[in-house]
JSON list of C-alpha atoms in Angstrom, two decimals:
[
{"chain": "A", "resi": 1, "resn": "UNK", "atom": "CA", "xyz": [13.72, 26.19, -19.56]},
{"chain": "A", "resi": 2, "resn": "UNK", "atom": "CA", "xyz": [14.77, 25.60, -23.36]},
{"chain": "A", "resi": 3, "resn": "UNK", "atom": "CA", "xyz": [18.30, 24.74, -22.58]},
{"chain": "A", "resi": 4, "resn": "UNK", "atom": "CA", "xyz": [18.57, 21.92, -19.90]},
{"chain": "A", "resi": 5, "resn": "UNK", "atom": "CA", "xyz": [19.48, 18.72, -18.62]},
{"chain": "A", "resi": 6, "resn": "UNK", "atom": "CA", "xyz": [17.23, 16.12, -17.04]},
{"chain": "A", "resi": 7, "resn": "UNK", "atom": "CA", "xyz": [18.76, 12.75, -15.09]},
{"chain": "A", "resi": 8, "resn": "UNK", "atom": "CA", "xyz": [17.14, 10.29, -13.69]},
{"chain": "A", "resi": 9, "resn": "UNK", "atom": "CA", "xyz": [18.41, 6.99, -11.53]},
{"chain": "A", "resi": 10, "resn": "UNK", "atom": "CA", "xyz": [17.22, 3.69, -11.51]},
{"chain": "A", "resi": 11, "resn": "UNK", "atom": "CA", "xyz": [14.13, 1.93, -12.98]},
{"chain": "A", "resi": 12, "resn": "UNK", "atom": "CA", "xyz": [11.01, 2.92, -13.15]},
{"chain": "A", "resi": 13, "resn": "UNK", "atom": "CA", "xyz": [8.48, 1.46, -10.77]},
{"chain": "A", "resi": 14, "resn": "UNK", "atom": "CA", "xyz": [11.00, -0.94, -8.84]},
{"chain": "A", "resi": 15, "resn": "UNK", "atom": "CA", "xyz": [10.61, -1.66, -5.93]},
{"chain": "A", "resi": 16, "resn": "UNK", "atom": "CA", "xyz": [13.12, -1.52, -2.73]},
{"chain": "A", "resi": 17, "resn": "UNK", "atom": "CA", "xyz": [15.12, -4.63, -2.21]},
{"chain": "A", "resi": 18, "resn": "UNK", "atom": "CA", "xyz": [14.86, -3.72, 1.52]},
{"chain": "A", "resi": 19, "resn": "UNK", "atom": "CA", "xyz": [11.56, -5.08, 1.53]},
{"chain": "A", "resi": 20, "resn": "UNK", "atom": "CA", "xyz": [10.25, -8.07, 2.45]},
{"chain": "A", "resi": 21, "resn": "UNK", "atom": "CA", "xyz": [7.51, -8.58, -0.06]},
{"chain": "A", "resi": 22, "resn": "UNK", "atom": "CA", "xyz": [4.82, -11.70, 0.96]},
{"chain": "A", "resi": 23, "resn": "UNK", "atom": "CA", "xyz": [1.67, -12.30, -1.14]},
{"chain": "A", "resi": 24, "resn": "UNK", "atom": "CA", "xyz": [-1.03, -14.65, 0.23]},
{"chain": "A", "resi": 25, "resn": "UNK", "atom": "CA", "xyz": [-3.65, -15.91, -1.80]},
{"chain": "A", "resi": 26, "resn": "UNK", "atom": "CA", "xyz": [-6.86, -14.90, 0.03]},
{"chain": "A", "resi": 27, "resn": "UNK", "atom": "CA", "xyz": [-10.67, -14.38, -1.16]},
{"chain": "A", "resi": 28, "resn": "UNK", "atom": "CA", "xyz": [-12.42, -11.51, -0.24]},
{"chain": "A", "resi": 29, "resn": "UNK", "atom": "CA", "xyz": [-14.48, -13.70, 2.51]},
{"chain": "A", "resi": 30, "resn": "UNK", "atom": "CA", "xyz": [-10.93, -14.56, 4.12]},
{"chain": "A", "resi": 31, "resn": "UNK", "atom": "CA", "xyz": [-9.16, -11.36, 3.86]},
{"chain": "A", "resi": 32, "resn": "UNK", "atom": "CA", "xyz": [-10.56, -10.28, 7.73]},
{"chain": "A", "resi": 33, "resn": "UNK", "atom": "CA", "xyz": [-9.31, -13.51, 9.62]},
{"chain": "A", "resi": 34, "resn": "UNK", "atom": "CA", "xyz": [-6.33, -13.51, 7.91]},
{"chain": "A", "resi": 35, "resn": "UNK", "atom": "CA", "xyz": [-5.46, -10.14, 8.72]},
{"chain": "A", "resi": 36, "resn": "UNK", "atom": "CA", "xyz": [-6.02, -10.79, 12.38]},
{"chain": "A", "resi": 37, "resn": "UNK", "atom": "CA", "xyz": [-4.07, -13.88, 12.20]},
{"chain": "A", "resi": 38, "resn": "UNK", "atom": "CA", "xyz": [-0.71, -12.26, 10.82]},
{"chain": "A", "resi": 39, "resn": "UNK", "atom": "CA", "xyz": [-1.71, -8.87, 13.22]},
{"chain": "A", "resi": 40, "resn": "UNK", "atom": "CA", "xyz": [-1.72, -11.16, 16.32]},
{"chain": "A", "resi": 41, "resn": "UNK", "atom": "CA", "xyz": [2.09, -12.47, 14.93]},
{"chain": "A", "resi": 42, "resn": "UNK", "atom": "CA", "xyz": [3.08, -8.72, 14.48]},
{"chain": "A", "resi": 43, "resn": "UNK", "atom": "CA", "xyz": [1.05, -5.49, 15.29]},
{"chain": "A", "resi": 44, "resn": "UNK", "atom": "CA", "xyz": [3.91, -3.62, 15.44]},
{"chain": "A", "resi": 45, "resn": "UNK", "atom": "CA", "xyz": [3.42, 0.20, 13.87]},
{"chain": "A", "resi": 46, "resn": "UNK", "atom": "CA", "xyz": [1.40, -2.27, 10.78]},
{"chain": "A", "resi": 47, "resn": "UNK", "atom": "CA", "xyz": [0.16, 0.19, 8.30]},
{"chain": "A", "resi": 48, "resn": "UNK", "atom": "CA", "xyz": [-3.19, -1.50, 6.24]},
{"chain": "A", "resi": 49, "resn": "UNK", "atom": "CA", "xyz": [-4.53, -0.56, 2.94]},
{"chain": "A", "resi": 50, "resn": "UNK", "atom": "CA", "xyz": [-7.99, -0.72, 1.76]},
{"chain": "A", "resi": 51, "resn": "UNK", "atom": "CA", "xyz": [-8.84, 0.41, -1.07]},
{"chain": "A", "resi": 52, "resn": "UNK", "atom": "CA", "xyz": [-12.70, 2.13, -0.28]},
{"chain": "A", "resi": 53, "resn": "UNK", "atom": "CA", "xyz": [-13.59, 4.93, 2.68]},
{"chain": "A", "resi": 54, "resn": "UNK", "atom": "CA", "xyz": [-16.34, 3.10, 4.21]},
{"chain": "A", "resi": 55, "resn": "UNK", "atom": "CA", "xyz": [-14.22, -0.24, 4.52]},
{"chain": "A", "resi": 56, "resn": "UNK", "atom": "CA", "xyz": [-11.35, 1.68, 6.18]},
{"chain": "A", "resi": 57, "resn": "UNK", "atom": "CA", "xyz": [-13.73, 2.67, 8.96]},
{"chain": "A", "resi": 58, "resn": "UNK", "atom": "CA", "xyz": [-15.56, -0.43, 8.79]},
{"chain": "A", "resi": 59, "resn": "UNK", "atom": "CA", "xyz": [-12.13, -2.53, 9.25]},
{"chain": "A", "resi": 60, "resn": "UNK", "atom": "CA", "xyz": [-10.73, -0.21, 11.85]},
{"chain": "A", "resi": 61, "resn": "UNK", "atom": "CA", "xyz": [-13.67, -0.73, 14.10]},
{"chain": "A", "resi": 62, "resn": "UNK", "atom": "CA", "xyz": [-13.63, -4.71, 13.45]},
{"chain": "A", "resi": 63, "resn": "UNK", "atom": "CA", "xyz": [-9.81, -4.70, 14.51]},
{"chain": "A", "resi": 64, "resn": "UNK", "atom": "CA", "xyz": [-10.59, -2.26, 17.49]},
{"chain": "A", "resi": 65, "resn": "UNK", "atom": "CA", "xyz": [-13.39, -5.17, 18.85]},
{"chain": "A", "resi": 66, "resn": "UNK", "atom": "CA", "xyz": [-10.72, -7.19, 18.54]},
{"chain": "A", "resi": 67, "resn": "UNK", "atom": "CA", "xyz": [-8.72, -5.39, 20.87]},
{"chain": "A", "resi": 68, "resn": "UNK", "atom": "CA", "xyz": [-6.01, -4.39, 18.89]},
{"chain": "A", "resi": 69, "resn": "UNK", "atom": "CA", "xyz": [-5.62, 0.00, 19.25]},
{"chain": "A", "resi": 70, "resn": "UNK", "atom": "CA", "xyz": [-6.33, 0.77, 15.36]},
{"chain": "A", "resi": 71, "resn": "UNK", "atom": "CA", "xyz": [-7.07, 4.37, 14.10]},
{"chain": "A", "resi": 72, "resn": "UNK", "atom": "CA", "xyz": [-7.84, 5.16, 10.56]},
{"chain": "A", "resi": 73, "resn": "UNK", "atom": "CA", "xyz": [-7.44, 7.89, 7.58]},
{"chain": "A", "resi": 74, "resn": "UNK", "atom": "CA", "xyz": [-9.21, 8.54, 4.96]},
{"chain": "A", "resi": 75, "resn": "UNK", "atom": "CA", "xyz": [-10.66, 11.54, 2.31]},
{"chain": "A", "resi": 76, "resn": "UNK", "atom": "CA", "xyz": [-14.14, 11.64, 4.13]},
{"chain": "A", "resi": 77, "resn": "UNK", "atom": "CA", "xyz": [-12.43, 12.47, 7.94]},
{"chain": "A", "resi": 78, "resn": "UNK", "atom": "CA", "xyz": [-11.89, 15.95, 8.77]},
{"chain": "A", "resi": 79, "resn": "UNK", "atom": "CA", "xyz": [-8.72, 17.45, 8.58]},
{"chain": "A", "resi": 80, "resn": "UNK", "atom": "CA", "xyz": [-8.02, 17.63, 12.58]},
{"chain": "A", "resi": 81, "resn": "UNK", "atom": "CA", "xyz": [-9.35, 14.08, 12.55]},
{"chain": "A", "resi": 82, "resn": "UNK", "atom": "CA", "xyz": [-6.87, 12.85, 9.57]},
{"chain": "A", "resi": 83, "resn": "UNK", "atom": "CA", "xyz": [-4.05, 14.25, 12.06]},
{"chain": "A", "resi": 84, "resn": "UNK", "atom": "CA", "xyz": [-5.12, 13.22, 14.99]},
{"chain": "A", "resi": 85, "resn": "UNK", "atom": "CA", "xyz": [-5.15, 9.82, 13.82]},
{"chain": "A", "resi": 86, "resn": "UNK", "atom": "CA", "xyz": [-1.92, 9.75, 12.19]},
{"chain": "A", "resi": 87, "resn": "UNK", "atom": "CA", "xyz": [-0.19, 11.72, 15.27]},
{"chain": "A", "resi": 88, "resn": "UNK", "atom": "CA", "xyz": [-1.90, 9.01, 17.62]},
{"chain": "A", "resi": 89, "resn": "UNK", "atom": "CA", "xyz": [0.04, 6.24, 14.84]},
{"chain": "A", "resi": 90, "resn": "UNK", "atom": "CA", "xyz": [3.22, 7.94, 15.12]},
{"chain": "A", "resi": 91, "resn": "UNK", "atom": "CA", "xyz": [3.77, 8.35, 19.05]},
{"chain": "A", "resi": 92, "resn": "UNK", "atom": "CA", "xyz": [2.08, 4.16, 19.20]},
{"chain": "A", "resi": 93, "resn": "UNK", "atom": "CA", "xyz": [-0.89, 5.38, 20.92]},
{"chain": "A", "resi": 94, "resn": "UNK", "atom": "CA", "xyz": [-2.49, 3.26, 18.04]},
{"chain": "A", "resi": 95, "resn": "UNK", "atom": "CA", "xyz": [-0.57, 0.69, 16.21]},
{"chain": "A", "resi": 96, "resn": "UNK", "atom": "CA", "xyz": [-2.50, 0.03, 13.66]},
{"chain": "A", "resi": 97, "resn": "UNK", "atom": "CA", "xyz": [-3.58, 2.56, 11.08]},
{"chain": "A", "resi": 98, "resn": "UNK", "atom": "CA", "xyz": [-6.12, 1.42, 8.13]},
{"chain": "A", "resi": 99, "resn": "UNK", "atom": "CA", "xyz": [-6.19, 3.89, 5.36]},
{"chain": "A", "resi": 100, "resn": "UNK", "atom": "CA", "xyz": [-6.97, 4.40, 1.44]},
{"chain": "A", "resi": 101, "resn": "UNK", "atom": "CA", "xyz": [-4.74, 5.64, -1.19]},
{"chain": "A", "resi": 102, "resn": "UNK", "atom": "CA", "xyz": [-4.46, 9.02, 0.85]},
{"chain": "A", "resi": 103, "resn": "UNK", "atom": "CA", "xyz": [-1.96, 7.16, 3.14]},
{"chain": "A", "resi": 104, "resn": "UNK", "atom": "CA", "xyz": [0.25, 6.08, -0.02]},
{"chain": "A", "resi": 105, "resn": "UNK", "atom": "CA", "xyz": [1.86, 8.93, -1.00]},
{"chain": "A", "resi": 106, "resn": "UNK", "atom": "CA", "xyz": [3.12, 12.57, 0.49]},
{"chain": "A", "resi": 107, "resn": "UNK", "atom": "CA", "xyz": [2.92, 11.55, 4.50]},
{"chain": "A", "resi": 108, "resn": "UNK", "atom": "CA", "xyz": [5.87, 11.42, 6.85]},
{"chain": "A", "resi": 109, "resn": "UNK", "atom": "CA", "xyz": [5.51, 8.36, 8.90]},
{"chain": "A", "resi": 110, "resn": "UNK", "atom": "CA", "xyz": [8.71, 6.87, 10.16]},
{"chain": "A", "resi": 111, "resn": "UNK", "atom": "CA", "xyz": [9.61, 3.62, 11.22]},
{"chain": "A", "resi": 112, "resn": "UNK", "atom": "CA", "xyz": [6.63, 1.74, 9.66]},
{"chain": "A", "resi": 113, "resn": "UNK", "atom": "CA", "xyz": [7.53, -1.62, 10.29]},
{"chain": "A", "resi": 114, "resn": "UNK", "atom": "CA", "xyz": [4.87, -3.76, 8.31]},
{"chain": "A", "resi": 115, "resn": "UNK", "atom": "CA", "xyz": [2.69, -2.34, 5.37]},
{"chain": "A", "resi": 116, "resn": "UNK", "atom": "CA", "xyz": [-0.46, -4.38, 4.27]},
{"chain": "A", "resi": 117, "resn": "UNK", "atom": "CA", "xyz": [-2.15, -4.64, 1.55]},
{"chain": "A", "resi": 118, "resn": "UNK", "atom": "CA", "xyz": [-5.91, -6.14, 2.58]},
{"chain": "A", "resi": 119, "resn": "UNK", "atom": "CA", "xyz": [-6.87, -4.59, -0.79]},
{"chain": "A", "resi": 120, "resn": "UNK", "atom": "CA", "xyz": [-4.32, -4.35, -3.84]},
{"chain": "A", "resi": 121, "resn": "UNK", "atom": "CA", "xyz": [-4.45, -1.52, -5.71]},
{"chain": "A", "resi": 122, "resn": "UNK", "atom": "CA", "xyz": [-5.25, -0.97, -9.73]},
{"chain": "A", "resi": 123, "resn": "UNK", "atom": "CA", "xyz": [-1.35, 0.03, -10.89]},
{"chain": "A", "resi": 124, "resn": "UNK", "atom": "CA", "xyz": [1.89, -0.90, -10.38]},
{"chain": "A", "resi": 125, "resn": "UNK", "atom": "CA", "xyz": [3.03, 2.56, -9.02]},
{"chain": "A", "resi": 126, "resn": "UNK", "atom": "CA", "xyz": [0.57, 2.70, -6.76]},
{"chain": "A", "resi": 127, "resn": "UNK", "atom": "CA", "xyz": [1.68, -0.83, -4.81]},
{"chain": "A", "resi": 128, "resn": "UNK", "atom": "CA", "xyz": [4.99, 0.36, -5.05]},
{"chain": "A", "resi": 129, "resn": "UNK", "atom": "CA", "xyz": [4.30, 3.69, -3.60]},
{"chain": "A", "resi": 130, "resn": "UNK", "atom": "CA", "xyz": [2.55, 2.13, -0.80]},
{"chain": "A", "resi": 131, "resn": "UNK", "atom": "CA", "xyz": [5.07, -1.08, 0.15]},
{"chain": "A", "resi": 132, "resn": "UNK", "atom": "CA", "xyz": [8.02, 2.14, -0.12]},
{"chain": "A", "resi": 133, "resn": "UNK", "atom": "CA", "xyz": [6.14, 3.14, 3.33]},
{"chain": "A", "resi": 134, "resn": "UNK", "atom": "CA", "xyz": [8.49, 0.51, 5.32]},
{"chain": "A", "resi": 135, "resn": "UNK", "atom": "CA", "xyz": [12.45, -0.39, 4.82]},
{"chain": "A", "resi": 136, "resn": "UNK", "atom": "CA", "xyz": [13.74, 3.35, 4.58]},
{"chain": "A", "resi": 137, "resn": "UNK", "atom": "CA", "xyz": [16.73, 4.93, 5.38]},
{"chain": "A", "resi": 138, "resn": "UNK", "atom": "CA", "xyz": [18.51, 1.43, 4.94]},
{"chain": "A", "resi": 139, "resn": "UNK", "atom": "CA", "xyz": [16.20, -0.14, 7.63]},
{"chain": "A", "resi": 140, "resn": "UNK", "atom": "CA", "xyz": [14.63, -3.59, 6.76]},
{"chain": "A", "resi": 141, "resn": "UNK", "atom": "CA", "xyz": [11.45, -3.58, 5.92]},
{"chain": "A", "resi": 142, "resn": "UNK", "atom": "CA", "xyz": [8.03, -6.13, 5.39]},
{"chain": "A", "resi": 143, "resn": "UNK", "atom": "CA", "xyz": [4.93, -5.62, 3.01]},
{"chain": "A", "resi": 144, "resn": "UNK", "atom": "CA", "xyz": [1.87, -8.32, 2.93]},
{"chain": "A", "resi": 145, "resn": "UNK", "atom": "CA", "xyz": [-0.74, -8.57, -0.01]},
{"chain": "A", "resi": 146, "resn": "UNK", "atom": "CA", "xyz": [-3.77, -10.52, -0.25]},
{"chain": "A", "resi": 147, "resn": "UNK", "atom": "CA", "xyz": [-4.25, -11.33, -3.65]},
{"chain": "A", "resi": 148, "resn": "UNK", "atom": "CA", "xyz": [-7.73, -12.38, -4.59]},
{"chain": "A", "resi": 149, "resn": "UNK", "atom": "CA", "xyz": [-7.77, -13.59, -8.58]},
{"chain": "A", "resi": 150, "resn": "UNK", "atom": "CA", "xyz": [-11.59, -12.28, -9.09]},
{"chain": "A", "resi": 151, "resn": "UNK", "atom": "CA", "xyz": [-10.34, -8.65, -8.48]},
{"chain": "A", "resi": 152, "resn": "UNK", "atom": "CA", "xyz": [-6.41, -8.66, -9.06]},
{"chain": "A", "resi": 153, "resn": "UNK", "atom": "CA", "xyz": [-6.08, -10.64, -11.82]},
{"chain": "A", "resi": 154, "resn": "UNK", "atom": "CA", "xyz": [-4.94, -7.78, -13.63]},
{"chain": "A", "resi": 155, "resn": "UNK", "atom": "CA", "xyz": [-1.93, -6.80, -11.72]},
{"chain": "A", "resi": 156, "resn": "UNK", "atom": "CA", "xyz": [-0.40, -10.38, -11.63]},
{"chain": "A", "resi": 157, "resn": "UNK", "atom": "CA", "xyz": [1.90, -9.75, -14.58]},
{"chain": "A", "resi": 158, "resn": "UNK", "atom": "CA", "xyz": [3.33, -6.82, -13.23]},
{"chain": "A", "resi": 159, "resn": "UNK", "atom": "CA", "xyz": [3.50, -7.69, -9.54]},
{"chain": "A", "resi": 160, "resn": "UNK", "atom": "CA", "xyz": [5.55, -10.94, -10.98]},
{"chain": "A", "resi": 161, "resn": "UNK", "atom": "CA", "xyz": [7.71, -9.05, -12.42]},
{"chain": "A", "resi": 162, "resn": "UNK", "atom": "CA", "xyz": [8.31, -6.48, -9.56]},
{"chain": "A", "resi": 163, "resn": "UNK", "atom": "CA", "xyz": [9.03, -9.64, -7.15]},
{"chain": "A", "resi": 164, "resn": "UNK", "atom": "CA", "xyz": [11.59, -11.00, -9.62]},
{"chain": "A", "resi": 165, "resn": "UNK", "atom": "CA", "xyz": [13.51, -7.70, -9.87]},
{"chain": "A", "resi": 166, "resn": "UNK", "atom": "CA", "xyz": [14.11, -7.33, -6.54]},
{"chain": "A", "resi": 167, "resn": "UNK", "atom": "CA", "xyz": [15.62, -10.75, -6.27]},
{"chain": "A", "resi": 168, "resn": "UNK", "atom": "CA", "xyz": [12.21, -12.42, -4.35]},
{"chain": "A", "resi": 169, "resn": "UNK", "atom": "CA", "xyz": [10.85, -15.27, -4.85]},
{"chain": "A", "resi": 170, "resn": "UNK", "atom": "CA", "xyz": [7.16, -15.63, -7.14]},
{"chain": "A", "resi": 171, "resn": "UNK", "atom": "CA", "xyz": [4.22, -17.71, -6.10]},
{"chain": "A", "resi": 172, "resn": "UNK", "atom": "CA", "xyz": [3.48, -20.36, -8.85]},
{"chain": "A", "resi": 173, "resn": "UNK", "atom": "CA", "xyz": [0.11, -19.17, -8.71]},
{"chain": "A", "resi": 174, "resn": "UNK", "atom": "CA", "xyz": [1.08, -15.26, -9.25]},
{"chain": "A", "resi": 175, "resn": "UNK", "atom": "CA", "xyz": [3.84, -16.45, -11.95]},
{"chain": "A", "resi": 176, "resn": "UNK", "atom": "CA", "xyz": [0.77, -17.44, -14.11]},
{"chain": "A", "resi": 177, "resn": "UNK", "atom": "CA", "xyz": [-1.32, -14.32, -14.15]},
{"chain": "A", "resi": 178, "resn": "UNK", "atom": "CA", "xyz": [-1.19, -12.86, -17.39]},
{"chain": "A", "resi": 179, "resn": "UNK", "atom": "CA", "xyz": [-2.06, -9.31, -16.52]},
{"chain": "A", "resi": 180, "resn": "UNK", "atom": "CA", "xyz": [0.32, -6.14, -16.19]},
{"chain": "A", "resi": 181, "resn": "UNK", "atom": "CA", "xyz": [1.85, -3.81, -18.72]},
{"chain": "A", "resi": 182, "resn": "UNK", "atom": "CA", "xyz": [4.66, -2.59, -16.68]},
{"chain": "A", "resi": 183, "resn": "UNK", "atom": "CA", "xyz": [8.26, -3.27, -18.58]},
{"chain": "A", "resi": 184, "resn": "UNK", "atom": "CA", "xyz": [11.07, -4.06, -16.06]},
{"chain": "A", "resi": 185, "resn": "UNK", "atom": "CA", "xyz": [13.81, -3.00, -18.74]},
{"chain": "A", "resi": 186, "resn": "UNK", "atom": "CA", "xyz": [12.72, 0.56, -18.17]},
{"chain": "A", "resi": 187, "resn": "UNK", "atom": "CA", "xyz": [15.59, 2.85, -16.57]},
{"chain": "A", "resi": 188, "resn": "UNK", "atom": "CA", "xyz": [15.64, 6.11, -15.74]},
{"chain": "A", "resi": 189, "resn": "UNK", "atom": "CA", "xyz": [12.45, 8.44, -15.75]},
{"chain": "A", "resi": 190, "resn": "UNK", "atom": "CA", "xyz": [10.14, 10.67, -18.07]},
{"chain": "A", "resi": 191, "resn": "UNK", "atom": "CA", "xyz": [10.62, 14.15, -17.88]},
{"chain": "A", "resi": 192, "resn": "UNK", "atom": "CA", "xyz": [7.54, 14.88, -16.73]},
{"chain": "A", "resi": 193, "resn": "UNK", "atom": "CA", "xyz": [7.42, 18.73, -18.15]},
{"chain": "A", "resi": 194, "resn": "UNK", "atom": "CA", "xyz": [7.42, 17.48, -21.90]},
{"chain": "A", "resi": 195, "resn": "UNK", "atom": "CA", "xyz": [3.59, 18.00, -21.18]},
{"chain": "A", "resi": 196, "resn": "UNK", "atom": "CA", "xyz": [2.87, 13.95, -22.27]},
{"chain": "A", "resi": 197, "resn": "UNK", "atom": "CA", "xyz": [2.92, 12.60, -18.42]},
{"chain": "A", "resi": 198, "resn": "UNK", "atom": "CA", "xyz": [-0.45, 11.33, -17.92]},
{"chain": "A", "resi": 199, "resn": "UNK", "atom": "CA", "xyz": [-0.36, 8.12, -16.35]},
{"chain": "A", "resi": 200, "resn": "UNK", "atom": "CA", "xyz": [-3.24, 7.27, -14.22]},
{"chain": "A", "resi": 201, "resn": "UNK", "atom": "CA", "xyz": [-3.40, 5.28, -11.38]},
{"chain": "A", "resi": 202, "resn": "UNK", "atom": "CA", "xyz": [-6.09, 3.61, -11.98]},
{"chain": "A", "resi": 203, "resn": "UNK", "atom": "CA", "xyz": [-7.39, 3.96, -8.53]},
{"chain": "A", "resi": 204, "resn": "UNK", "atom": "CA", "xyz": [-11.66, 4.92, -8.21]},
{"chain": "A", "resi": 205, "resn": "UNK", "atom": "CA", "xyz": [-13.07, 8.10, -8.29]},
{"chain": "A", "resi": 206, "resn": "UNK", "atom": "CA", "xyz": [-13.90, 7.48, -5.02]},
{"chain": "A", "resi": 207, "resn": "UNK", "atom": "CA", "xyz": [-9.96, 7.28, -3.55]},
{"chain": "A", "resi": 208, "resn": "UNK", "atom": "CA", "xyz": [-8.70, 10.39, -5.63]},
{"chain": "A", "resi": 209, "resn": "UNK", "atom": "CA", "xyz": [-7.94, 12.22, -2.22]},
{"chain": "A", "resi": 210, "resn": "UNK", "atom": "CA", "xyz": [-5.49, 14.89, -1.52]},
{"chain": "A", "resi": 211, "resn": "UNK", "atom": "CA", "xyz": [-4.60, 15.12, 1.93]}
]
């Protein structure tokens, strides 16, 4: 079309004020007992994301020994495997589904009631597109991110300043990351067929999956 009109509402990359957002400082040795700590608080439909294919299996099987019913997804399982898994997360067979960056974006799963992060992704948009699993349709919501300073250093800046726009409160040690690009004074959207959208995610080779 030469002749159009393009609108767009709200601000790029925010983040729904529906959700409870909680950040814990946690090195990579810690991440696996502290996820079993907060699981045996709340298992309930908890949605985990890792950021590699062999630790979603590998963290799957660990929370299985530990007798919670965990399934996983990821770009390496077969199709009929990828929906069996998610069809035994949606009727509660398993409440617990670990999954990469295939799990982010795309999927119908209602009524996710807790998303983690055990691994924080490279961009912005892509922690935003995974905490926008829980709190829809007006429903409260919780997300939980391990933040580990080696490897998400980065991402402070930005996650900072997603935390203060939806009105939550900032860990002193997140306020002082330096990292991020993101710019919280950006409304509306990009028409994305100028041809100049290119923004990557940022994610590894290894986690470009399409479902």
């Amino acid at each position: 079309m030469d002749n159009y009109i393009f609108v767009a509402v709200g601000i790029v990359g925010s983040a729904c004020a529906d959700v409870e957002q909680i950040f814990y400082q946690v090195d990579k040795f810690s991440k696996r007992n502290k996820l079993v700590e907060i699981l045996r608080e709340d298992s309930e439909r908890a949605l985990v994301f890792v950021e590699t294919k062999r630790n979603a299996d590998f963290l799957a099987t660990y929370l299985s020994e530990n007798d919670f019913q965990t399934t996983s997804i990821h770009g390496d399982r077969l199709q009929r495997e990828r929906e069996e898994a998610l069809n035994d997360f949606k009727r509660g067979t398993r409440n617990i589904l670990v999954a990469t960056a295939v799990a982010a974006r795309g999927l119908d799963i209602k009524n996710v009631k807790h998303v983690i992060n055990y691994d924080l992704p490279k961009s912005i948009d892509e922690y935003v597109h995974r905490i926008g699993r829980t709190g829809r349709l007006g429903n409260r919501g919780k997300a939980t991110s391990f933040y580990d300073e080696s490897n998400d250093g980065a991402i402070s800046g930005d996650l900072s300043r997603i935390l203060k726009q939806a009105g939550q409160p900032v860990p002193d040690w997140l306020g002082r990351g330096g990292g991020g690009t993101y710019s919280s004074s950006t409304f509306g959207g990009r028409d994305v067929r100028g041809g100049d959208f290119d923004q990557s995610r940022g994610v590894e080779v290894e986690e470009e999956e399409e479902w």
